[in-house]
């Protein structure tokens, strides 16, 4: 920190290192300035119509299909229902056809009921109703219940997703320029002292060139490389999801017992992320733990171990008892070019039966 007195202007100038300042973004308002909007009713829809006519006594057909969402906004709550419909009318003009005549088919269904609200203090979203389990660790499925999960949309645009931090020390007021393949993608001015650039966009991958130009003419230059995969989280950030409910089949029918689960990813250091989760019900439990690493020039890699335990009844092929299994997974991501990413993964599983 540097403090200077300017007696001619009757001013006291205080200069703080950039790394100690709270993050701001010109096109983003902090949660303290958010509001819930106004209450009201919404109706979104998409309608498609087509008609077909066949010459020489063929069939004539008309079809109208549509889908959309209706709902209400009540304070912080958003209540929604998705719908879809289809109407088909076919008329056969062939008198020799024993199936000639009119045929009409109609379908209307409500495909999903759900509600959600923002939790600004947690930078998360509370969702209730019918949902799909989107997980980076476990297999997804439809369920009806509730969940609380972090929402990247509540963060400034350049803090969403994963990107590495660029940090350093400026000896004087300096200009920091980040470029890729000769194109400047980020530029800022920092005061003397430590600085931290944490708002690179999550779409950035490959080799980045960093140039620090000091006021005294000194220049520092170095390259960093970055890659991304779902398990990586920005340094200091935590992403999480907690859910509970019952599995659901198509048509609003629940199947199976009550389940609960959670997963999280924590950026423990620049380029390192620790992640894990658990999912289960009274007959099945599964837990996973893994670590992800941004290898800079060499891409990104993640390794995790999953252990599962299930109770069996006598009607299964394995007989009554329990079954335990372990799964080991290695995932790798590498930007081959500025627009191509290779993401192979390897899974190894084992299992053990207990009577």
Coordinates of C-alpha atoms in Angstrom, one line a residue:
X1 CA 0.0 0.0 0.0
X2 CA 1.2 3.5 -0.9
X3 CA 0.0 6.7 0.7
X4 CA 0.8 10.2 -0.7
X5 CA -0.3 13.6 0.3
X6 CA -1.0 16.2 -2.4
X7 CA -1.1 19.5 -0.5
X8 CA -1.8 21.6 -3.7
X9 CA -5.0 19.7 -4.2
X10 CA -5.7 19.1 -0.5
X11 CA -6.0 15.4 -1.3
X12 CA -4.7 12.2 0.2
X13 CA -3.9 9.5 -2.4
X14 CA -4.0 5.9 -1.3
X15 CA -2.9 3.2 -3.7
X16 CA -3.8 -0.4 -3.0
X17 CA -2.5 -3.5 -4.8
X18 CA -5.0 -4.9 -7.2
X19 CA -5.1 -8.3 -5.5
X20 CA -6.6 -6.8 -2.4
X21 CA -9.6 -5.1 -4.1
X22 CA -13.1 -6.6 -4.3
X23 CA -13.9 -7.8 -7.8
X24 CA -16.1 -5.6 -9.9
X25 CA -17.5 -5.8 -13.5
X26 CA -19.0 -2.8 -15.4
X27 CA -21.9 -4.8 -16.9
X28 CA -22.8 -6.8 -13.7
X29 CA -24.6 -5.7 -10.5
X30 CA -23.9 -7.3 -7.1
X31 CA -26.7 -9.2 -5.4
X32 CA -27.4 -6.3 -3.1
X33 CA -28.8 -4.4 -6.1
X34 CA -31.0 -7.3 -7.5
X35 CA -34.8 -7.4 -7.2
X36 CA -37.4 -10.1 -7.9
X37 CA -39.1 -8.3 -10.7
X38 CA -42.9 -7.9 -10.9
X39 CA -45.5 -10.6 -10.4
X40 CA -47.3 -11.7 -13.5
X41 CA -48.4 -14.5 -15.9
X42 CA -46.3 -15.8 -18.8
X43 CA -47.2 -17.9 -21.8
X44 CA -44.5 -19.0 -24.3
X45 CA -45.4 -21.1 -27.3
X46 CA -44.1 -22.4 -30.6
X47 CA -46.6 -23.6 -33.2
X48 CA -45.7 -25.5 -36.5
X49 CA -48.3 -26.3 -39.2
X50 CA -47.9 -28.2 -42.4
X51 CA -50.2 -29.6 -45.1
X52 CA -49.7 -32.2 -47.8
X53 CA -51.7 -33.0 -50.9
X54 CA -51.1 -36.0 -53.2
X55 CA -52.3 -36.0 -56.8
X56 CA -54.2 -38.8 -58.5
X57 CA -56.4 -39.8 -55.6
X58 CA -53.7 -39.8 -52.9
X59 CA -54.0 -38.8 -49.3
X60 CA -54.4 -35.2 -48.0
X61 CA -53.1 -34.5 -44.6
X62 CA -52.8 -31.6 -42.2
X63 CA -50.8 -31.4 -39.1
X64 CA -50.4 -28.8 -36.3
X65 CA -47.9 -29.3 -33.5
X66 CA -46.8 -27.1 -30.7
X67 CA -45.0 -26.8 -27.4
X68 CA -44.4 -24.2 -24.8
X69 CA -44.5 -23.1 -21.2
X70 CA -47.1 -21.3 -19.0
X71 CA -46.5 -20.0 -15.6
X72 CA -46.6 -17.3 -13.0
X73 CA -44.0 -15.1 -11.3
X74 CA -44.9 -14.6 -7.6
X75 CA -42.2 -12.5 -5.8
X76 CA -39.0 -14.5 -6.0
X77 CA -40.8 -17.7 -7.1
X78 CA -41.1 -18.9 -10.7
X79 CA -43.8 -21.5 -11.2
X80 CA -43.9 -23.3 -14.6
X81 CA -45.7 -26.0 -16.6
X82 CA -44.4 -27.3 -19.9
X83 CA -46.9 -28.5 -22.5
X84 CA -46.9 -30.1 -26.0
X85 CA -49.6 -30.9 -28.4
X86 CA -50.1 -32.6 -31.8
X87 CA -53.1 -32.7 -34.2
X88 CA -53.2 -34.8 -37.4
X89 CA -56.0 -35.1 -39.9
X90 CA -55.7 -37.4 -42.9
X91 CA -58.2 -37.8 -45.7
X92 CA -57.9 -40.6 -48.2
X93 CA -59.2 -39.8 -51.7
X94 CA -58.7 -43.3 -53.1
X95 CA -62.2 -44.9 -53.5
X96 CA -60.6 -48.3 -54.0
X97 CA -58.8 -48.1 -50.6
X98 CA -60.7 -50.1 -48.0
X99 CA -59.3 -47.7 -45.4
X100 CA -60.5 -44.6 -47.2
X101 CA -62.1 -41.8 -45.2
X102 CA -61.1 -39.4 -42.5
X103 CA -58.7 -40.1 -39.7
X104 CA -58.0 -37.7 -36.9
X105 CA -55.5 -38.0 -34.1
X106 CA -55.1 -35.5 -31.3
X107 CA -52.7 -35.4 -28.4
X108 CA -52.2 -32.9 -25.6
X109 CA -50.0 -33.4 -22.6
X110 CA -48.4 -31.5 -19.7
X111 CA -44.8 -32.8 -19.8
X112 CA -43.3 -31.2 -16.7
X113 CA -44.3 -29.2 -13.6
X114 CA -41.7 -27.3 -11.7
X115 CA -40.8 -24.2 -9.7
X116 CA -37.7 -22.4 -8.7
X117 CA -36.3 -19.3 -6.9
X118 CA -32.9 -17.7 -6.6
X119 CA -30.9 -17.8 -3.4
X120 CA -28.7 -14.7 -3.9
X121 CA -26.8 -15.0 -0.6
X122 CA -25.7 -18.5 -1.6
X123 CA -25.3 -17.7 -5.3
X124 CA -27.6 -20.8 -5.8
X125 CA -31.0 -21.8 -7.0
X126 CA -33.7 -23.8 -5.2
X127 CA -35.7 -26.0 -7.6
X128 CA -38.8 -28.0 -6.7
X129 CA -40.9 -30.4 -8.8
X130 CA -40.0 -32.6 -11.8
X131 CA -36.4 -32.3 -12.8
X132 CA -33.4 -34.2 -14.4
X133 CA -30.3 -35.0 -12.4
X134 CA -27.4 -33.4 -14.3
X135 CA -24.3 -34.7 -12.7
X136 CA -20.6 -34.7 -13.7
X137 CA -20.0 -37.8 -11.5
X138 CA -23.1 -40.0 -11.5
X139 CA -25.5 -41.2 -14.3
X140 CA -28.4 -38.8 -14.7
X141 CA -32.1 -39.7 -14.4
X142 CA -35.5 -38.0 -14.1
X143 CA -36.9 -37.4 -10.6
X144 CA -39.5 -35.5 -8.7
X145 CA -38.3 -33.7 -5.6
X146 CA -36.1 -30.7 -4.8
X147 CA -32.5 -29.5 -5.2
X148 CA -30.2 -26.6 -4.2
X149 CA -27.3 -25.9 -6.6
X150 CA -24.9 -23.2 -7.4
X151 CA -25.9 -21.1 -10.4
X152 CA -23.1 -19.6 -12.5
X153 CA -25.6 -17.1 -14.0
X154 CA -25.4 -15.2 -10.7
X155 CA -21.7 -14.6 -11.2
X156 CA -20.1 -11.9 -13.4
X157 CA -19.8 -13.3 -17.0
X158 CA -16.1 -13.7 -16.8
X159 CA -16.2 -15.7 -13.6
X160 CA -18.4 -18.4 -14.9
X161 CA -17.0 -21.9 -15.7
X162 CA -13.3 -22.7 -15.3
X163 CA -10.3 -20.6 -16.2
X164 CA -6.9 -20.3 -14.4
X165 CA -5.9 -17.3 -12.4
X166 CA -3.0 -15.1 -13.6
X167 CA -1.1 -13.7 -10.7
X168 CA 2.2 -11.8 -10.3
X169 CA 3.9 -8.8 -8.7
X170 CA 4.2 -5.4 -10.4
X171 CA 7.1 -3.2 -9.1
X172 CA 5.4 -0.1 -10.4
X173 CA 2.1 0.8 -12.0
X174 CA 2.0 -1.7 -14.9
X175 CA -0.1 -2.7 -17.9
X176 CA -0.9 -6.4 -18.1
X177 CA -1.8 -7.8 -21.5
X178 CA -3.0 -11.4 -22.2
X179 CA -3.0 -12.5 -25.8
X180 CA -3.5 -15.7 -27.7
X181 CA -2.1 -16.3 -31.2
X182 CA -1.3 -12.6 -31.5
X183 CA -4.8 -11.4 -30.5
X184 CA -5.2 -9.4 -27.3
X185 CA -8.0 -11.0 -25.2
X186 CA -7.5 -9.2 -22.0
X187 CA -5.7 -5.9 -20.9
X188 CA -5.7 -4.0 -17.6
X189 CA -3.7 -1.6 -15.6
X190 CA -2.6 -2.6 -12.1
X191 CA -0.9 -0.6 -9.3
X192 CA 2.4 -1.6 -7.7
X193 CA 2.2 -4.8 -5.7
X194 CA 0.7 -8.2 -6.1
X195 CA -2.1 -8.6 -8.7
X196 CA -4.5 -11.3 -9.6
X197 CA -6.5 -11.7 -12.8
X198 CA -9.4 -14.0 -12.1
X199 CA -11.9 -13.1 -14.8
X200 CA -10.7 -14.8 -18.0
X201 CA -13.6 -16.3 -19.9
X202 CA -14.3 -20.0 -19.6
X203 CA -14.2 -20.4 -23.3
X204 CA -10.4 -19.8 -23.4
X205 CA -8.2 -22.8 -23.9
X206 CA -4.7 -23.3 -25.3
X207 CA -1.6 -21.2 -24.8
X208 CA -1.8 -17.7 -23.5
X209 CA 0.9 -15.1 -23.6
X210 CA 1.2 -12.7 -20.6
X211 CA 3.1 -9.4 -20.9
X212 CA 3.7 -7.1 -18.0
X213 CA 4.9 -3.6 -18.9
X214 CA 6.2 -1.6 -15.9
X215 CA 6.2 2.2 -15.8
X216 CA 10.0 2.2 -15.6
X217 CA 10.2 0.3 -18.9
X218 CA 10.9 -3.1 -17.4
X219 CA 9.0 -5.9 -19.2
X220 CA 8.1 -9.4 -18.0
X221 CA 6.8 -12.0 -20.4
X222 CA 5.8 -15.6 -20.0
X223 CA 3.3 -18.2 -21.4
X224 CA 0.7 -20.2 -19.7
X225 CA -1.5 -22.9 -21.1
X226 CA -5.0 -24.0 -20.0
X227 CA -7.5 -26.7 -20.7
X228 CA -10.9 -27.4 -19.0
X229 CA -13.2 -30.3 -18.1
X230 CA -16.3 -30.4 -15.9
X231 CA -14.5 -31.3 -12.7
X232 CA -12.2 -28.1 -12.7
X233 CA -13.3 -25.1 -10.6
X234 CA -11.7 -21.7 -10.4
X235 CA -9.3 -21.2 -7.4
X236 CA -11.2 -20.4 -4.2
X237 CA -14.7 -21.2 -5.7
X238 CA -17.0 -24.0 -4.6
X239 CA -19.7 -25.5 -6.9
X240 CA -22.2 -27.8 -5.3
X241 CA -25.5 -29.5 -5.7
X242 CA -27.8 -31.2 -3.1
X243 CA -30.9 -33.1 -4.2
X244 CA -33.5 -35.4 -2.9
X245 CA -36.7 -37.0 -4.2
X246 CA -38.0 -40.1 -6.0
X247 CA -37.0 -41.4 -9.5
X248 CA -39.6 -40.7 -12.1
X249 CA -40.7 -42.4 -15.4
X250 CA -42.3 -40.6 -18.3
X251 CA -45.8 -39.5 -17.7
X252 CA -45.4 -38.2 -14.1
X253 CA -45.2 -41.8 -12.6
X254 CA -42.7 -42.2 -9.8
X255 CA -40.7 -45.3 -9.5
X256 CA -38.6 -46.6 -6.6
X257 CA -37.9 -45.3 -3.2
X258 CA -36.8 -42.0 -1.7
X259 CA -33.2 -41.0 -2.6
X260 CA -30.8 -38.2 -1.7
X261 CA -27.5 -37.1 -2.9
X262 CA -24.9 -34.3 -3.1
X263 CA -21.8 -33.4 -5.1
X264 CA -19.3 -30.6 -5.0
X265 CA -16.1 -29.3 -6.6
X266 CA -13.6 -27.0 -4.9
X267 CA -10.8 -25.0 -6.5
X268 CA -8.2 -25.7 -3.9
X269 CA -5.4 -23.9 -5.7
X270 CA -4.6 -22.5 -9.1
X271 CA -5.0 -25.4 -11.5
X272 CA -6.1 -27.9 -8.8
X273 CA -9.7 -29.0 -8.0
X274 CA -11.0 -31.5 -5.5
X275 CA -14.4 -33.0 -6.2
X276 CA -16.7 -35.7 -5.0
X277 CA -20.2 -36.8 -4.2
X278 CA -22.6 -39.3 -2.8
X279 CA -25.9 -40.7 -4.0
X280 CA -28.2 -43.4 -2.5
X281 CA -31.4 -44.8 -1.1
X282 CA -32.1 -47.5 1.4
X283 CA -30.9 -50.3 -0.9
X284 CA -28.2 -48.6 -2.9
X285 CA -25.3 -46.2 -1.9
X286 CA -22.5 -44.8 -4.0
X287 CA -19.7 -42.4 -3.1
X288 CA -17.0 -40.8 -5.3
X289 CA -13.9 -38.8 -4.7
X290 CA -11.5 -37.3 -7.2
X291 CA -9.0 -34.7 -8.1
X292 CA -8.6 -32.6 -11.3
X293 CA -5.4 -30.9 -12.5
X294 CA -4.8 -28.3 -15.2
X295 CA -1.6 -29.4 -16.8
X296 CA -1.1 -26.2 -18.7
X297 CA 0.6 -27.1 -22.0
X298 CA -0.3 -30.8 -21.6
X299 CA -4.0 -30.3 -21.2
X300 CA -6.1 -31.2 -18.1
X301 CA -6.5 -34.5 -16.3
X302 CA -8.9 -35.8 -13.7
X303 CA -8.9 -39.1 -11.6
X304 CA -11.7 -40.3 -9.4
X305 CA -12.7 -43.4 -7.5
X306 CA -16.3 -44.5 -6.9
X307 CA -17.5 -47.1 -4.4
X308 CA -21.0 -48.6 -4.6
X309 CA -22.9 -50.9 -2.3
X310 CA -26.3 -52.5 -3.0
X311 CA -28.6 -54.9 -1.1
X312 CA -29.9 -57.8 -3.1
X313 CA -33.0 -59.8 -2.6
X314 CA -33.5 -63.5 -3.6
X315 CA -35.2 -62.7 -6.8
X316 CA -32.1 -61.3 -8.5
X317 CA -29.6 -63.3 -10.6
X318 CA -27.0 -62.9 -7.9
X319 CA -29.3 -64.2 -5.1
X320 CA -29.8 -62.7 -1.7
X321 CA -27.0 -60.7 -0.1
X322 CA -25.1 -57.6 -1.1
X323 CA -22.9 -56.5 -4.0
X324 CA -20.0 -54.1 -3.7
X325 CA -18.1 -52.5 -6.6
X326 CA -15.4 -50.0 -7.3
X327 CA -14.9 -47.9 -10.4
X328 CA -11.7 -46.0 -11.3
X329 CA -11.9 -43.3 -13.9
X330 CA -9.3 -41.2 -15.7
X331 CA -10.4 -38.3 -17.9
X332 CA -8.1 -36.2 -20.1
X333 CA -8.8 -33.0 -22.1
X334 CA -6.4 -31.3 -24.5
X335 CA -6.8 -28.4 -26.9
X336 CA -5.2 -29.8 -30.1
X337 CA -5.9 -26.5 -32.0
X338 CA -7.7 -23.3 -31.2
X339 CA -11.0 -24.9 -32.1
X340 CA -10.5 -28.7 -31.4
X341 CA -10.5 -30.4 -28.1
X342 CA -9.8 -34.1 -27.4
X343 CA -11.5 -35.6 -24.3
X344 CA -10.9 -39.3 -23.9
X345 CA -11.7 -41.1 -20.7
X346 CA -11.0 -44.6 -19.2
X347 CA -13.2 -46.4 -16.8
X348 CA -12.1 -49.6 -14.8
X349 CA -14.6 -51.3 -12.6
X350 CA -14.6 -54.2 -10.1
X351 CA -17.2 -55.9 -8.0
X352 CA -17.5 -58.2 -5.0
X353 CA -20.6 -60.2 -3.8
X354 CA -21.3 -60.8 -0.1
X355 CA -23.7 -63.4 1.1

